[in-house]
Amino acid sequence: MTKIFYVEYDAAHNSHFVFDIPEGHDCWLLVITQTPAQFWVDGELKEYPAHSAVLYQPKQKIYYRACSQQYINNWIRFESDEPYVTETALPFGVPFALDDPEYCHKLFQLLVSENSFSNDYRESSIDCLLRTLFNKLLESYFQDEITPQHYNLLKLRATIHNDPGQHWSVPKMAEILRISPGYLQWIYKKNFGISCMDDVIHSRIRLAKEYLIHGTHTVAEIADRCGYHNVEHFCRQFKQLTGYTPRNFHKHTRSLTGRAEVSSLDSRHRNALNKMPLPHEEQNKYGNHRY
């Protein structure tokens, strides 16, 4: 069970801000910075960049302070007996860089909302959000390296996956990130294990499959919606990735759906037959035994 004592996002302080609790809290404290800050680590003050996270366990010394004109953070003070908290692999009192700070910020906003109202599923929702937050923290902590372009690359990739039908090109993506096309291709593949244009193509084909399975659009309309000006080029890339032409894929998925429906009907039919009482002479033949 988890109980939140207080949670806040975008908490802003001036340059003189200091948080000093020598004996620590009686509960857990999680802090995520949005600006640089100094933390007491291993007996000395060390400066850490924005988008750092630090978890303090109960009774642990807490000391951090602003080191710029303004200090902004998200923080939550809570108690929990859940293993994902009490047995976490995260370090205590040592800040580490966040892999996806925007995602974590949204989770804090949702935690504030859930904690502010007495909804029927409040406790369950808070637990789910906090579990997700700790999962994101673990992903960040075990990340090998977070490059200066990492956060911008995450935004770019999310935009590609959300709207693959845009007219994406390497120069356009490089311009968004304000880096050279060659560097973009190298760093994108290093971060995500796939080239930026292959990511675009896979996202487009994934969207096309959704239209073919659940929509009523023609192949030409689907090609256009997925960012293709040439239908033949779309069909060629679709077959390279799926092994089917768009039309054959549509027929194949429809036949599978039809078979599943028939199978479901057959199963219900068999169940109904099994529940029907045997005729009187059949009952006598087989007796009253139960098998």
Short mmCIF file of C-alpha atoms in Angstrom, two decimals:
data_model
loop_
_atom_site.label_atom_id
_atom_site.label_comp_id
_atom_site.label_asym_id
_atom_site.label_seq_id
_atom_site.Cartn_x
_atom_site.Cartn_y
_atom_site.Cartn_z
CA MET A 1 0.00 0.00 0.00
CA THR A 2 1.18 3.51 -0.82
CA LYS A 3 0.19 6.79 0.81
CA ILE A 4 1.17 10.19 -0.53
CA PHE A 5 1.80 12.88 2.06
CA TYR A 6 2.48 15.58 -0.51
CA VAL A 7 3.25 15.77 -4.22
CA GLU A 8 4.02 18.86 -6.32
CA TYR A 9 5.26 19.65 -9.80
CA ASP A 10 6.98 22.82 -11.12
CA ALA A 11 7.83 23.94 -7.58
CA ALA A 12 9.89 27.11 -8.06
CA HIS A 13 12.40 28.63 -5.61
CA ASN A 14 14.87 31.52 -5.67
CA SER A 15 18.66 31.28 -5.80
CA HIS A 16 18.92 31.08 -1.98
CA PHE A 17 16.87 27.90 -1.69
CA VAL A 18 18.31 25.23 0.62
CA PHE A 19 16.64 21.99 1.73
CA ASP A 20 18.40 20.55 4.75
CA ILE A 21 16.97 17.64 6.81
CA PRO A 22 19.95 16.08 8.66
CA GLU A 23 17.95 13.15 10.07
CA GLY A 24 15.83 12.68 6.95
CA HIS A 25 12.08 12.12 6.75
CA ASP A 26 10.12 9.26 8.29
CA CYS A 27 9.08 8.36 4.75
CA TRP A 28 10.37 8.26 1.18
CA LEU A 29 11.26 11.39 -0.81
CA LEU A 30 11.67 11.49 -4.59
CA VAL A 31 13.00 14.67 -6.23
CA ILE A 32 13.28 15.36 -9.96
CA THR A 33 15.06 18.58 -10.91
CA GLN A 34 14.23 20.85 -13.82
CA THR A 35 17.23 23.11 -13.23
CA PRO A 36 20.81 22.41 -12.07
CA ALA A 37 21.25 21.85 -8.32
CA GLN A 38 23.84 20.86 -5.75
CA PHE A 39 23.37 17.69 -3.70
CA TRP A 40 25.24 16.35 -0.68
CA VAL A 41 26.73 13.08 -1.92
CA ASP A 42 29.55 11.07 -0.30
CA GLY A 43 30.39 13.78 2.19
CA GLU A 44 30.57 16.72 -0.22
CA LEU A 45 28.44 19.05 -2.33
CA LYS A 46 28.28 18.05 -5.98
CA GLU A 47 26.51 19.84 -8.81
CA TYR A 48 24.12 17.88 -11.02
CA PRO A 49 22.44 19.03 -14.24
CA ALA A 50 18.75 19.59 -14.86
CA HIS A 51 16.59 16.48 -15.33
CA SER A 52 18.24 14.58 -12.50
CA ALA A 53 16.33 12.27 -10.16
CA VAL A 54 17.23 11.35 -6.59
CA LEU A 55 15.46 8.99 -4.18
CA TYR A 56 15.86 9.27 -0.40
CA GLN A 57 14.86 6.40 1.85
CA PRO A 58 13.37 7.00 5.32
CA LYS A 59 15.80 8.41 7.93
CA GLN A 60 18.39 9.30 5.29
CA LYS A 61 20.18 12.66 5.42
CA ILE A 62 18.76 15.09 2.85
CA TYR A 63 20.60 18.16 1.62
CA TYR A 64 20.28 19.97 -1.70
CA ARG A 65 20.35 23.58 -2.78
CA ALA A 66 19.93 25.91 -5.74
CA CYS A 67 23.00 26.76 -7.79
CA SER A 68 21.46 29.14 -10.31
CA GLN A 69 19.07 32.10 -10.27
CA GLN A 70 16.07 29.80 -9.92
CA TYR A 71 15.57 26.24 -8.75
CA ILE A 72 12.59 24.22 -10.06
CA ASN A 73 11.68 20.63 -9.26
CA ASN A 74 8.97 17.99 -8.99
CA TRP A 75 8.84 16.10 -5.72
CA ILE A 76 6.79 13.57 -3.82
CA ARG A 77 6.91 12.53 -0.16
CA PHE A 78 5.24 9.18 0.48
CA GLU A 79 5.24 5.95 2.45
CA SER A 80 4.98 2.54 0.86
CA ASP A 81 5.46 -1.13 1.64
CA GLU A 82 5.39 -2.11 -2.02
CA PRO A 83 8.43 -4.15 -3.20
CA TYR A 84 8.91 -1.93 -6.26
CA VAL A 85 9.80 0.81 -3.75
CA THR A 86 11.30 -1.00 -0.76
CA GLU A 87 13.36 -3.42 -2.88
CA THR A 88 14.23 -1.04 -5.71
CA ALA A 89 17.60 -1.22 -7.45
CA LEU A 90 17.75 2.57 -7.58
CA PRO A 91 20.53 4.25 -5.57
CA PHE A 92 19.61 6.20 -2.43
CA GLY A 93 20.70 9.82 -2.15
CA VAL A 94 22.67 9.80 -5.41
CA PRO A 95 21.19 11.75 -8.38
CA PHE A 96 21.14 10.20 -11.86
CA ALA A 97 20.11 11.52 -15.28
CA LEU A 98 16.56 10.99 -16.53
CA ASP A 99 16.02 9.24 -19.84
CA ASP A 100 12.64 10.89 -20.55
CA PRO A 101 11.96 13.88 -18.27
CA GLU A 102 8.82 15.00 -20.12
CA TYR A 103 7.18 11.61 -19.58
CA CYS A 104 8.06 11.71 -15.86
CA HIS A 105 6.74 15.28 -15.62
CA LYS A 106 3.38 14.15 -17.03
CA LEU A 107 3.28 11.37 -14.44
CA PHE A 108 3.79 13.94 -11.69
CA GLN A 109 0.94 16.04 -13.07
CA LEU A 110 -1.32 12.98 -13.01
CA LEU A 111 -0.21 12.08 -9.48
CA VAL A 112 -1.10 15.58 -8.30
CA SER A 113 -4.53 15.27 -9.94
CA GLU A 114 -5.28 11.84 -8.49
CA ASN A 115 -4.07 12.85 -5.05
CA SER A 116 -6.29 15.95 -5.06
CA PHE A 117 -9.59 14.13 -5.44
CA SER A 118 -11.33 11.30 -3.60
CA ASN A 119 -12.25 9.25 -6.63
CA ASP A 120 -13.42 5.65 -6.31
CA TYR A 121 -10.22 4.22 -7.77
CA ARG A 122 -7.86 6.82 -6.31
CA GLU A 123 -5.55 4.40 -4.46
CA SER A 124 -5.35 2.03 -7.42
CA SER A 125 -4.63 4.87 -9.86
CA ILE A 126 -1.92 6.35 -7.62
CA ASP A 127 -0.28 2.94 -7.29
CA CYS A 128 -0.29 2.43 -11.08
CA LEU A 129 1.18 5.89 -11.70
CA LEU A 130 3.87 5.47 -9.07
CA ARG A 131 4.78 2.01 -10.40
CA THR A 132 5.11 3.48 -13.88
CA LEU A 133 7.24 6.33 -12.54
CA PHE A 134 9.58 3.87 -10.82
CA ASN A 135 9.80 1.83 -14.03
CA LYS A 136 10.87 4.96 -15.93
CA LEU A 137 13.43 5.74 -13.22
CA LEU A 138 14.89 2.24 -13.52
CA GLU A 139 15.08 2.56 -17.31
CA SER A 140 16.96 5.83 -16.87
CA TYR A 141 19.31 4.52 -14.20
CA PHE A 142 20.38 1.53 -16.32
CA GLN A 143 20.70 3.59 -19.51
CA ASP A 144 24.30 3.36 -20.75
CA GLU A 145 24.60 6.95 -21.88
CA ILE A 146 22.34 9.96 -22.28
CA THR A 147 23.73 12.25 -24.96
CA PRO A 148 23.02 16.01 -25.16
CA GLN A 149 20.68 15.31 -28.11
CA HIS A 150 18.83 12.45 -26.38
CA TYR A 151 15.78 14.44 -25.26
CA ASN A 152 15.32 16.05 -28.67
CA LEU A 153 15.65 12.65 -30.34
CA LEU A 154 12.90 11.26 -28.09
CA LYS A 155 10.58 14.09 -29.13
CA LEU A 156 11.39 13.54 -32.79
CA ARG A 157 10.77 9.81 -32.61
CA ALA A 158 7.48 10.29 -30.75
CA THR A 159 6.36 12.73 -33.46
CA ILE A 160 7.33 10.27 -36.22
CA HIS A 161 5.40 7.42 -34.58
CA ASN A 162 2.39 9.65 -33.92
CA ASP A 163 2.26 11.15 -37.42
CA PRO A 164 4.20 8.98 -39.90
CA GLY A 165 2.19 10.45 -42.77
CA GLN A 166 4.20 13.66 -42.68
CA HIS A 167 6.64 14.21 -45.53
CA TRP A 168 9.64 13.05 -43.52
CA SER A 169 13.16 13.29 -44.88
CA VAL A 170 16.62 13.20 -43.32
CA PRO A 171 17.28 16.91 -44.05
CA LYS A 172 13.93 17.89 -42.51
CA MET A 173 14.59 15.87 -39.34
CA ALA A 174 18.14 17.24 -39.10
CA GLU A 175 16.79 20.78 -39.42
CA ILE A 176 14.34 20.16 -36.55
CA LEU A 177 17.22 19.07 -34.31
CA ARG A 178 19.62 21.69 -35.75
CA ILE A 179 22.30 19.15 -36.49
CA SER A 180 23.85 17.86 -39.71
CA PRO A 181 22.06 15.10 -41.65
CA GLY A 182 25.05 12.78 -41.29
CA TYR A 183 25.24 13.24 -37.53
CA LEU A 184 21.48 12.73 -37.22
CA GLN A 185 21.64 9.37 -38.99
CA TRP A 186 24.53 8.21 -36.82
CA ILE A 187 23.12 9.33 -33.46
CA TYR A 188 19.54 8.18 -34.24
CA LYS A 189 20.67 4.63 -34.99
CA LYS A 190 22.98 4.63 -31.97
CA ASN A 191 20.09 5.59 -29.66
CA PHE A 192 17.27 3.50 -31.13
CA GLY A 193 18.96 0.69 -33.06
CA ILE A 194 17.22 1.67 -36.31
CA SER A 195 17.87 4.37 -38.90
CA CYS A 196 15.58 7.39 -38.89
CA MET A 197 14.11 6.66 -42.35
CA ASP A 198 13.63 2.96 -41.57
CA ASP A 199 11.75 4.09 -38.45
CA VAL A 200 9.54 6.28 -40.65
CA ILE A 201 8.88 3.40 -43.06
CA HIS A 202 8.04 0.93 -40.28
CA SER A 203 5.70 3.48 -38.69
CA ARG A 204 3.96 4.09 -42.02
CA ILE A 205 3.47 0.38 -42.71
CA ARG A 206 2.19 -0.16 -39.16
CA LEU A 207 -0.39 2.58 -39.74
CA ALA A 208 -1.28 1.16 -43.16
CA LYS A 209 -1.96 -2.25 -41.61
CA GLU A 210 -4.40 -0.62 -39.18
CA TYR A 211 -6.28 0.99 -42.09
CA LEU A 212 -6.35 -2.30 -44.02
CA ILE A 213 -7.60 -4.31 -41.05
CA HIS A 214 -10.13 -1.89 -39.60
CA GLY A 215 -10.85 0.73 -42.26
CA THR A 216 -12.73 0.98 -45.54
CA HIS A 217 -10.23 3.09 -47.49
CA THR A 218 -8.86 2.16 -50.90
CA VAL A 219 -5.18 1.27 -51.28
CA ALA A 220 -4.55 4.63 -52.96
CA GLU A 221 -6.22 6.50 -50.08
CA ILE A 222 -4.20 4.55 -47.52
CA ALA A 223 -0.97 5.26 -49.39
CA ASP A 224 -1.74 8.97 -49.34
CA ARG A 225 -2.67 8.96 -45.64
CA CYS A 226 0.59 7.19 -44.82
CA GLY A 227 2.74 9.76 -46.63
CA TYR A 228 3.24 8.08 -50.01
CA HIS A 229 2.79 10.02 -53.27
CA ASN A 230 3.30 6.89 -55.36
CA VAL A 231 0.99 3.92 -54.81
CA GLU A 232 3.41 1.46 -56.43
CA HIS A 233 6.19 2.58 -54.08
CA PHE A 234 3.84 2.09 -51.12
CA CYS A 235 2.86 -1.42 -52.30
CA ARG A 236 6.50 -2.34 -52.83
CA GLN A 237 7.55 -1.25 -49.32
CA PHE A 238 4.48 -2.87 -47.79
CA LYS A 239 5.33 -6.22 -49.37
CA GLN A 240 9.00 -5.94 -48.33
CA LEU A 241 8.00 -5.62 -44.67
CA THR A 242 4.93 -7.87 -44.49
CA GLY A 243 5.37 -10.41 -47.28
CA TYR A 244 1.97 -9.42 -48.70
CA THR A 245 0.66 -6.83 -51.10
CA PRO A 246 -1.83 -4.49 -49.39
CA ARG A 247 -4.78 -6.19 -51.11
CA ASN A 248 -3.60 -9.69 -50.19
CA PHE A 249 -2.93 -8.58 -46.63
CA HIS A 250 -6.49 -7.27 -46.42
CA LYS A 251 -7.88 -10.58 -47.75
CA HIS A 252 -5.63 -12.62 -45.47
CA THR A 253 -6.65 -10.78 -42.30
CA ARG A 254 -10.33 -10.94 -43.29
CA SER A 255 -10.09 -14.71 -43.81
CA LEU A 256 -8.42 -15.11 -40.43
CA THR A 257 -11.15 -13.03 -38.80
CA GLY A 258 -13.80 -15.12 -40.52
CA ARG A 259 -12.18 -18.34 -39.35
CA ALA A 260 -11.98 -17.04 -35.81
CA GLU A 261 -15.68 -16.15 -35.88
CA VAL A 262 -16.59 -19.60 -37.24
CA SER A 263 -14.39 -21.27 -34.63
CA SER A 264 -16.10 -19.26 -31.93
CA LEU A 265 -19.53 -20.24 -33.26
CA ASP A 266 -18.52 -23.91 -33.48
CA SER A 267 -17.25 -23.80 -29.91
CA ARG A 268 -20.52 -22.29 -28.66
CA HIS A 269 -22.47 -24.86 -30.70
CA ARG A 270 -20.50 -27.75 -29.16
CA ASN A 271 -21.00 -26.34 -25.67
CA ALA A 272 -24.74 -26.07 -26.26
CA LEU A 273 -24.90 -29.65 -27.52
CA ASN A 274 -22.96 -30.89 -24.50
CA LYS A 275 -25.46 -29.22 -22.19
CA MET A 276 -28.52 -30.77 -23.92
CA PRO A 277 -30.11 -33.65 -21.94
CA LEU A 278 -29.78 -37.13 -23.42
CA PRO A 279 -32.97 -38.89 -24.59
CA HIS A 280 -34.47 -41.24 -22.00
CA GLU A 281 -33.25 -44.41 -23.74
CA GLU A 282 -29.73 -42.98 -24.07
CA GLN A 283 -29.68 -42.15 -20.37
CA ASN A 284 -30.60 -45.73 -19.60
CA LYS A 285 -27.94 -46.98 -21.99
CA TYR A 286 -25.13 -45.02 -20.39
CA GLY A 287 -26.51 -44.99 -16.86
CA ASN A 288 -26.18 -42.14 -14.46
CA HIS A 289 -22.38 -42.13 -14.31
CA ARG A 290 -20.52 -38.81 -14.50
CA TYR A 291 -17.31 -38.73 -16.50
#
